[in-house]
Amino acid sequence: MATYLKSGPRYATSDWFTSNYAVSTNAERQRDVSHATRQEARFLRNETDNKTKWDQYDNNTRLADRVDHIRKWKETLQRTLGELDREIKDLSESKDQLENALEAKNLPTEVNVENLVAREGRREIDVVEDEVEDQLHKEREVIEAIKKQLQTRIDESFQQLCILQEARQQILADLQDKNVALDIDIEQYNLTEESPGISYKPDPTRVPKGSTTPQQWEDFSRYNKERADAEMANSRRLREANHHTLQQTENDLAAQHAATDFAIRKRIHEFERALKELDWQKKQTEEEIGEMEADIRRLQDSIRAKINPMKLAQTRLENRTYRPNVELCRDNVQYGLTDEVKQLDATKKALEDKLRQCQHALDGLEKKLHRINEDIQLKTNSLKLDKQCLDSRSKLTANGRGCRSGTERNLSLTGITRERAQVLSY
């Protein structure tokens, strides 16, 4: 039988033993490497598992701290928002009071103009620039100044309300963002590895546009709060100024009303005294006119009574001129009759002169009586006008000051009590 010998290299026995040794040695070395790798893998697995758990724990803690931080700022901003709402309400009420006070000044203005127009009805000598007119003009100036002050305060309050509204909108927007962020972080805090909504996300480590640092985040909210606090402090100071202006203007107007009323009452008293004096002068003048007319009639009677004696004396003298010859003697009778005629003539002239004087005096008395009557009419008209002014001013008292007792009004005017104390509450 033929034998086939395979062609190829032939190895020595030593090579075979060497090859076996190399295989064993390499296998052991590979197992050592594998063992070391397995140990390292176990260590790495344990370490990464622990690291993952601790990272989750740390981030959960950070999320919890962040939620607490956001919640604290949210509560702070909510308190600030509530304070802003109350301050806006209080300032609005203060502004409404100013507007009501400004509107209430229309009545004093109308009464003041009515008084000034009414006193234009005075005539002639009674058209004087007296204390009443001075006080009425001063009252008009006071009212206009008060209106200007109130309008200035209203404008300032309106501007401050706009600023408060702007601060409120900023706080509200920040608070809304805080609510959204709080909801998101709470949701992230509640997520677990078993949550159904988790998945891989593209580029999750990217930095979103518009991101801020924690310091910027806190500075933003702190700025909003501090700005709101500052504006609320300004608003409280403004409300104090508004209240002071209301009280001060009410005091000023009340004082001016009192001064004007006093001046009118004083002027009315002066007119009444003047009328009493004129009535007395009229009565005395009328009595004097009556006596003067009686004396004039008596003078006229006396003058007429001298006619016949004059005729008698002249007739005697004339008739005695017809005595004949030497009997035409200038005897005592002749001298007596001559003196009688001269005396009667002088008496008549004296009586006529006195009559003319009396008639002149009577004419003066009648003119004076006419002047007194005219003056009485002027004073009566002026007195009527001033009384109308005083009556019209009663509307000012009935409008506000007269509805309270004097003590209550004084307390209110001095600011000891506050009709609306909530305006000052903060």
Coordinates of C-alpha atoms in Angstrom, one line a residue:
M1 CA 0.0 0.0 0.0
A2 CA 1.3 3.3 -1.0
T3 CA 1.8 6.0 1.6
Y4 CA 1.2 9.7 0.8
L5 CA 3.4 12.1 2.7
K6 CA 1.9 15.7 3.2
S7 CA 4.2 18.3 1.9
G8 CA 4.8 21.3 4.1
P9 CA 7.1 22.6 6.8
R10 CA 8.0 20.4 9.7
Y11 CA 8.5 21.8 13.2
A12 CA 10.8 20.6 15.8
T13 CA 9.6 19.2 19.1
S14 CA 11.1 22.1 20.8
D15 CA 9.0 24.4 18.6
W16 CA 5.9 22.5 19.6
F17 CA 6.6 22.8 23.3
T18 CA 7.4 26.4 22.8
S19 CA 4.2 27.0 21.0
N20 CA 2.2 25.2 23.8
Y21 CA 3.9 27.3 26.4
A22 CA 3.3 30.5 24.5
V23 CA -0.4 29.6 24.1
S24 CA -0.7 28.9 27.8
T25 CA 1.2 32.0 28.8
N26 CA -0.7 34.3 26.5
A27 CA -4.0 32.8 27.7
E28 CA -3.1 33.4 31.3
R29 CA -1.9 36.9 30.5
Q30 CA -5.1 37.6 28.6
R31 CA -7.2 36.3 31.5
D32 CA -5.3 38.6 33.8
V33 CA -5.9 41.5 31.5
S34 CA -9.6 40.5 31.3
H35 CA -9.8 40.1 35.0
A36 CA -8.3 43.5 35.6
T37 CA -10.7 44.9 33.0
R38 CA -13.6 43.3 34.7
Q39 CA -12.6 44.6 38.0
E40 CA -12.1 48.1 36.6
A41 CA -15.5 47.8 34.9
R42 CA -17.1 46.8 38.1
F43 CA -15.4 49.7 39.9
L44 CA -16.4 52.1 37.1
R45 CA -20.0 50.7 37.2
N46 CA -20.3 51.2 40.9
E47 CA -18.6 54.6 40.8
T48 CA -20.8 55.8 37.9
D49 CA -23.9 54.5 39.5
N50 CA -23.1 56.3 42.7
K51 CA -22.1 59.4 40.8
T52 CA -25.4 59.3 38.8
K53 CA -27.4 58.9 42.0
W54 CA -25.5 61.6 43.8
D55 CA -25.8 63.9 40.8
Q56 CA -29.5 63.3 40.8
Y57 CA -29.7 63.9 44.5
D58 CA -27.6 67.1 44.3
N59 CA -29.7 68.4 41.4
N60 CA -32.9 67.5 43.2
T61 CA -31.6 69.4 46.2
R62 CA -30.6 72.3 43.9
L63 CA -34.1 72.2 42.4
A64 CA -35.7 72.1 45.8
D65 CA -33.5 75.1 46.9
R66 CA -34.3 76.9 43.7
V67 CA -38.0 76.3 44.2
D68 CA -37.7 77.6 47.7
H69 CA -35.8 80.6 46.5
I70 CA -38.3 81.3 43.7
R71 CA -41.2 80.8 46.2
K72 CA -39.7 83.3 48.6
W73 CA -39.3 85.9 45.9
K74 CA -42.8 85.1 44.7
E75 CA -44.2 85.7 48.2
T76 CA -42.2 88.9 48.5
L77 CA -43.4 90.1 45.1
Q78 CA -47.0 89.1 46.0
R79 CA -46.7 91.2 49.3
T80 CA -45.3 94.1 47.3
L81 CA -48.1 93.7 44.7
G82 CA -50.7 93.8 47.5
E83 CA -49.1 96.9 49.0
L84 CA -49.0 98.5 45.6
D85 CA -52.7 97.8 45.1
R86 CA -53.5 99.3 48.5
E87 CA -51.3 102.3 47.8
I88 CA -52.8 102.8 44.4
K89 CA -56.3 102.6 46.0
D90 CA -55.3 105.1 48.7
L91 CA -53.7 107.5 46.3
S92 CA -56.7 107.3 44.0
E93 CA -59.0 108.1 46.9
S94 CA -56.7 111.0 47.9
K95 CA -56.8 112.2 44.3
D96 CA -60.7 111.9 44.3
Q97 CA -60.8 114.0 47.4
L98 CA -58.7 116.6 45.7
E99 CA -60.9 116.6 42.6
N100 CA -64.0 116.8 44.8
A101 CA -62.4 119.7 46.7
L102 CA -61.6 121.4 43.4
E103 CA -65.1 121.0 42.2
A104 CA -66.5 122.3 45.5
K105 CA -64.6 125.6 44.8
N106 CA -67.1 126.4 42.0
L107 CA -69.7 127.4 44.5
P108 CA -67.5 129.9 46.4
T109 CA -66.4 131.3 43.0
E110 CA -70.0 131.7 41.9
V111 CA -70.9 133.4 45.2
N112 CA -67.9 135.6 45.1
V113 CA -68.7 136.8 41.5
E114 CA -72.4 137.2 42.5
N115 CA -71.4 139.4 45.4
L116 CA -69.1 141.5 43.3
V117 CA -71.7 141.9 40.5
A118 CA -74.4 142.7 43.1
R119 CA -72.4 145.4 44.7
E120 CA -72.0 147.1 41.3
G121 CA -75.6 148.1 41.8
R122 CA -74.4 150.7 44.3
R123 CA -74.9 154.3 43.1
E124 CA -73.0 157.6 43.4
I125 CA -71.3 158.2 46.7
D126 CA -71.9 154.7 47.9
V127 CA -69.6 153.3 45.1
V128 CA -66.6 153.2 47.4
E129 CA -63.7 150.9 47.5
D130 CA -64.5 149.7 51.0
E131 CA -63.2 146.8 53.1
V132 CA -65.9 144.6 51.7
E133 CA -64.7 145.0 48.2
D134 CA -61.1 144.5 49.2
Q135 CA -62.1 141.3 51.0
L136 CA -64.1 140.1 48.1
H137 CA -61.2 140.6 45.7
K138 CA -58.9 139.0 48.2
E139 CA -61.3 136.1 48.5
R140 CA -61.3 135.7 44.7
E141 CA -57.5 135.6 44.8
V142 CA -57.5 133.1 47.6
I143 CA -60.0 130.8 45.7
E144 CA -57.9 131.0 42.5
A145 CA -54.7 130.2 44.4
I146 CA -56.4 127.3 46.1
K147 CA -57.7 126.0 42.8
K148 CA -54.1 126.2 41.4
Q149 CA -52.7 124.3 44.4
L150 CA -55.4 121.6 44.2
Q151 CA -54.9 121.2 40.4
T152 CA -51.1 120.9 41.0
R153 CA -51.7 118.2 43.6
I154 CA -54.1 116.4 41.3
D155 CA -51.5 116.5 38.4
E156 CA -48.8 115.2 40.8
S157 CA -51.1 112.4 42.0
F158 CA -52.0 111.4 38.5
Q159 CA -48.4 111.2 37.5
Q160 CA -47.6 109.2 40.7
L161 CA -50.5 106.9 39.9
C162 CA -49.0 106.3 36.4
I163 CA -45.6 105.5 38.0
L164 CA -47.2 103.1 40.5
Q165 CA -49.2 101.4 37.7
E166 CA -45.9 101.0 35.8
A167 CA -44.2 99.6 38.9
R168 CA -47.2 97.3 39.4
Q169 CA -47.0 96.0 35.8
Q170 CA -43.3 95.3 36.3
I171 CA -44.0 93.5 39.5
L172 CA -46.9 91.6 38.0
A173 CA -44.8 90.6 34.9
D174 CA -42.0 89.4 37.2
L175 CA -44.5 87.5 39.4
Q176 CA -46.0 85.8 36.3
D177 CA -42.5 84.8 35.2
K178 CA -41.8 83.5 38.7
N179 CA -45.0 81.4 38.6
V180 CA -44.0 79.9 35.2
A181 CA -40.5 79.2 36.4
L182 CA -41.8 77.8 39.7
D183 CA -44.2 75.4 37.8
I184 CA -41.4 74.3 35.5
D185 CA -38.9 73.7 38.3
I186 CA -41.5 71.9 40.5
E187 CA -42.3 69.7 37.5
Q188 CA -38.6 68.9 37.0
Y189 CA -38.2 68.2 40.7
N190 CA -41.1 65.7 40.5
L191 CA -39.6 63.9 37.5
T192 CA -38.0 60.5 38.1
E193 CA -36.3 57.8 36.0
E194 CA -39.6 56.0 35.7
S195 CA -41.5 59.1 34.6
P196 CA -43.2 58.5 31.2
G197 CA -42.3 61.9 29.7
I198 CA -38.5 61.6 29.8
S199 CA -36.5 61.2 26.5
Y200 CA -33.4 62.1 24.7
K201 CA -33.2 65.8 23.6
P202 CA -31.1 67.4 20.9
D203 CA -28.3 69.5 22.3
P204 CA -29.7 69.7 25.9
T205 CA -26.6 71.3 27.2
R206 CA -26.9 74.4 25.0
V207 CA -27.2 77.8 26.7
P208 CA -30.5 79.4 25.7
K209 CA -30.4 82.9 24.3
G210 CA -31.2 85.5 26.9
S211 CA -30.0 83.4 29.8
T212 CA -29.0 85.4 32.9
T213 CA -26.8 84.7 35.9
P214 CA -28.4 84.0 39.3
Q215 CA -27.0 87.4 40.5
Q216 CA -28.7 89.1 37.6
W217 CA -31.9 87.2 38.3
E218 CA -32.0 88.2 41.9
D219 CA -30.9 91.8 41.1
F220 CA -33.8 92.1 38.7
S221 CA -36.4 91.1 41.2
R222 CA -34.7 93.2 44.0
Y223 CA -34.7 96.2 41.7
N224 CA -38.4 95.8 41.0
K225 CA -39.2 95.5 44.7
E226 CA -37.0 98.4 45.7
R227 CA -38.4 100.6 43.0
A228 CA -41.9 99.7 44.0
D229 CA -41.0 100.4 47.7
A230 CA -39.5 103.8 46.7
E231 CA -42.5 104.8 44.6
M232 CA -44.9 103.7 47.4
A233 CA -42.8 105.9 49.9
N234 CA -43.1 108.8 47.4
S235 CA -46.8 108.1 47.1
R236 CA -47.3 108.1 50.9
R237 CA -45.4 111.4 51.1
L238 CA -47.6 112.8 48.3
R239 CA -50.8 111.7 50.1
E240 CA -49.5 113.4 53.3
A241 CA -48.9 116.5 51.2
N242 CA -52.4 116.2 49.6
H243 CA -54.0 115.9 53.0
H244 CA -52.1 118.9 54.3
T245 CA -53.1 120.9 51.2
L246 CA -56.7 119.9 51.7
Q247 CA -56.6 121.0 55.3
Q248 CA -54.6 124.1 54.6
T249 CA -56.7 125.3 51.7
E250 CA -59.9 124.6 53.8
N251 CA -58.5 126.6 56.6
D252 CA -57.4 129.5 54.3
L253 CA -60.8 129.5 52.6
A254 CA -62.7 129.3 55.8
A255 CA -60.6 132.2 57.3
Q256 CA -61.2 134.3 54.2
H257 CA -64.9 133.5 54.2
A258 CA -65.0 134.6 57.9
A259 CA -63.1 137.8 57.1
T260 CA -65.4 138.6 54.2
D261 CA -68.5 137.9 56.2
F262 CA -67.2 140.0 59.0
A263 CA -66.5 142.9 56.6
I264 CA -70.0 142.6 55.1
R265 CA -71.6 142.5 58.6
K266 CA -69.5 145.5 59.6
R267 CA -70.5 147.4 56.5
I268 CA -74.1 146.5 57.1
H269 CA -73.8 147.9 60.6
E270 CA -72.2 151.0 59.2
F271 CA -75.1 151.4 56.7
E272 CA -77.7 150.9 59.5
R273 CA -76.0 153.5 61.7
A274 CA -75.8 155.9 58.7
L275 CA -79.5 155.3 58.0
K276 CA -80.4 155.9 61.6
E277 CA -78.3 159.1 61.6
L278 CA -79.9 160.2 58.3
D279 CA -83.4 159.4 59.6
W280 CA -82.7 161.5 62.7
Q281 CA -81.3 164.3 60.5
K282 CA -84.3 164.1 58.3
K283 CA -86.7 164.3 61.2
Q284 CA -84.7 167.3 62.7
T285 CA -84.6 169.0 59.3
E286 CA -88.3 168.5 58.7
E287 CA -89.0 169.9 62.1
E288 CA -86.7 172.9 61.4
I289 CA -88.4 173.4 58.1
G290 CA -91.8 173.4 59.8
E291 CA -90.6 176.0 62.4
M292 CA -88.9 178.0 59.6
E293 CA -92.1 178.1 57.6
A294 CA -94.0 179.2 60.6
D295 CA -91.5 181.9 61.4
I296 CA -91.6 183.0 57.7
R297 CA -95.4 183.3 58.0
R298 CA -95.0 185.3 61.2
L299 CA -92.4 187.6 59.5
Q300 CA -94.8 188.0 56.6
D301 CA -97.6 188.8 59.0
S302 CA -95.3 191.3 60.8
I303 CA -94.4 193.0 57.6
R304 CA -98.0 193.2 56.6
A305 CA -98.8 194.4 60.1
K306 CA -96.5 197.4 59.5
I307 CA -98.4 198.6 56.5
N308 CA -101.3 200.3 58.3
P309 CA -99.1 201.9 60.9
M310 CA -96.9 203.2 58.1
K311 CA -99.9 204.5 56.3
L312 CA -101.2 206.1 59.5
A313 CA -97.9 207.9 60.2
Q314 CA -97.4 209.0 56.6
T315 CA -101.0 210.2 56.4
R316 CA -100.6 212.2 59.6
L317 CA -97.4 213.8 58.3
E318 CA -99.0 214.5 55.0
N319 CA -102.1 216.0 56.5
R320 CA -100.2 218.2 58.9
T321 CA -98.4 219.7 56.0
Y322 CA -101.7 221.5 55.2
R323 CA -101.5 223.5 58.5
P324 CA -101.8 227.2 57.6
N325 CA -99.0 229.8 57.9
V326 CA -97.2 229.8 61.2
E327 CA -99.1 226.8 62.4
L328 CA -96.8 224.8 60.1
C329 CA -94.6 224.3 63.0
R330 CA -92.0 221.5 63.3
D331 CA -93.1 220.6 66.7
N332 CA -92.5 217.5 68.7
V333 CA -95.4 215.8 66.9
Q334 CA -93.7 216.5 63.6
Y335 CA -90.5 215.0 64.9
G336 CA -92.3 212.1 66.5
L337 CA -94.2 211.2 63.3
T338 CA -91.0 211.6 61.2
D339 CA -89.2 209.2 63.6
E340 CA -92.1 206.9 63.5
V341 CA -92.1 206.7 59.7
K342 CA -88.3 206.2 59.7
Q343 CA -88.6 203.6 62.4
L344 CA -91.4 201.8 60.5
D345 CA -89.4 201.9 57.3
A346 CA -86.3 200.6 59.0
T347 CA -88.3 197.9 60.8
K348 CA -89.9 196.9 57.5
K349 CA -86.5 196.6 55.8
A350 CA -85.1 194.7 58.7
L351 CA -88.1 192.3 58.6
E352 CA -87.8 191.9 54.9
D353 CA -84.1 191.2 55.2
K354 CA -84.7 188.7 57.8
L355 CA -87.5 187.2 55.7
R356 CA -85.2 186.8 52.8
Q357 CA -82.6 185.2 55.1
C358 CA -85.3 182.9 56.4
Q359 CA -86.4 182.0 52.9
H360 CA -82.8 181.4 51.9
A361 CA -82.3 179.2 54.9
L362 CA -85.6 177.4 54.1
D363 CA -84.4 176.8 50.6
G364 CA -81.1 175.5 52.0
L365 CA -83.1 173.2 54.4
E366 CA -85.3 171.9 51.6
K367 CA -82.2 171.2 49.5
K368 CA -80.6 169.5 52.4
L369 CA -83.7 167.5 53.0
H370 CA -83.8 166.5 49.4
R371 CA -80.1 165.5 49.7
I372 CA -80.9 163.5 52.8
N373 CA -83.7 161.7 51.1
E374 CA -81.5 160.9 48.2
D375 CA -78.8 159.7 50.5
I376 CA -81.3 157.6 52.4
Q377 CA -82.4 156.0 49.1
L378 CA -78.7 155.3 48.2
K379 CA -78.0 153.9 51.6
T380 CA -81.1 151.8 51.6
N381 CA -80.2 150.4 48.2
S382 CA -76.6 149.7 49.3
L383 CA -77.8 148.1 52.5
K384 CA -80.2 145.9 50.6
L385 CA -77.4 144.8 48.2
D386 CA -75.1 143.9 51.1
K387 CA -77.8 142.0 52.9
Q388 CA -78.4 140.1 49.7
C389 CA -74.7 139.3 49.5
L390 CA -74.7 138.1 53.1
D391 CA -77.8 136.0 52.4
S392 CA -76.2 134.5 49.3
R393 CA -73.1 133.6 51.3
S394 CA -75.2 131.4 53.6
K395 CA -74.9 128.8 50.9
L396 CA -71.2 128.5 51.7
T397 CA -72.0 127.6 55.3
A398 CA -74.8 125.3 54.3
N399 CA -72.6 123.5 51.8
G400 CA -70.2 122.1 54.4
R401 CA -69.2 124.1 57.3
G402 CA -72.7 124.6 58.8
C403 CA -73.6 120.9 58.7
R404 CA -71.2 120.2 61.6
S405 CA -70.8 121.7 65.0
G406 CA -68.2 124.4 65.6
T407 CA -66.0 122.0 67.6
E408 CA -66.1 119.3 64.9
R409 CA -65.3 121.8 62.2
N410 CA -62.4 123.2 64.2
L411 CA -61.0 119.7 64.8
S412 CA -61.3 118.9 61.1
L413 CA -59.8 122.2 60.0
T414 CA -56.8 121.8 62.4
G415 CA -56.3 118.3 61.2
I416 CA -56.7 116.8 64.7
T417 CA -59.2 114.4 63.3
R418 CA -59.3 112.8 59.9
E419 CA -62.6 112.4 58.0
R420 CA -61.0 109.7 55.9
A421 CA -58.1 108.4 58.0
Q422 CA -57.5 105.5 55.6
V423 CA -55.8 108.0 53.2
L424 CA -52.9 108.2 55.6
S425 CA -52.8 104.4 56.4
Y426 CA -49.8 102.6 55.0

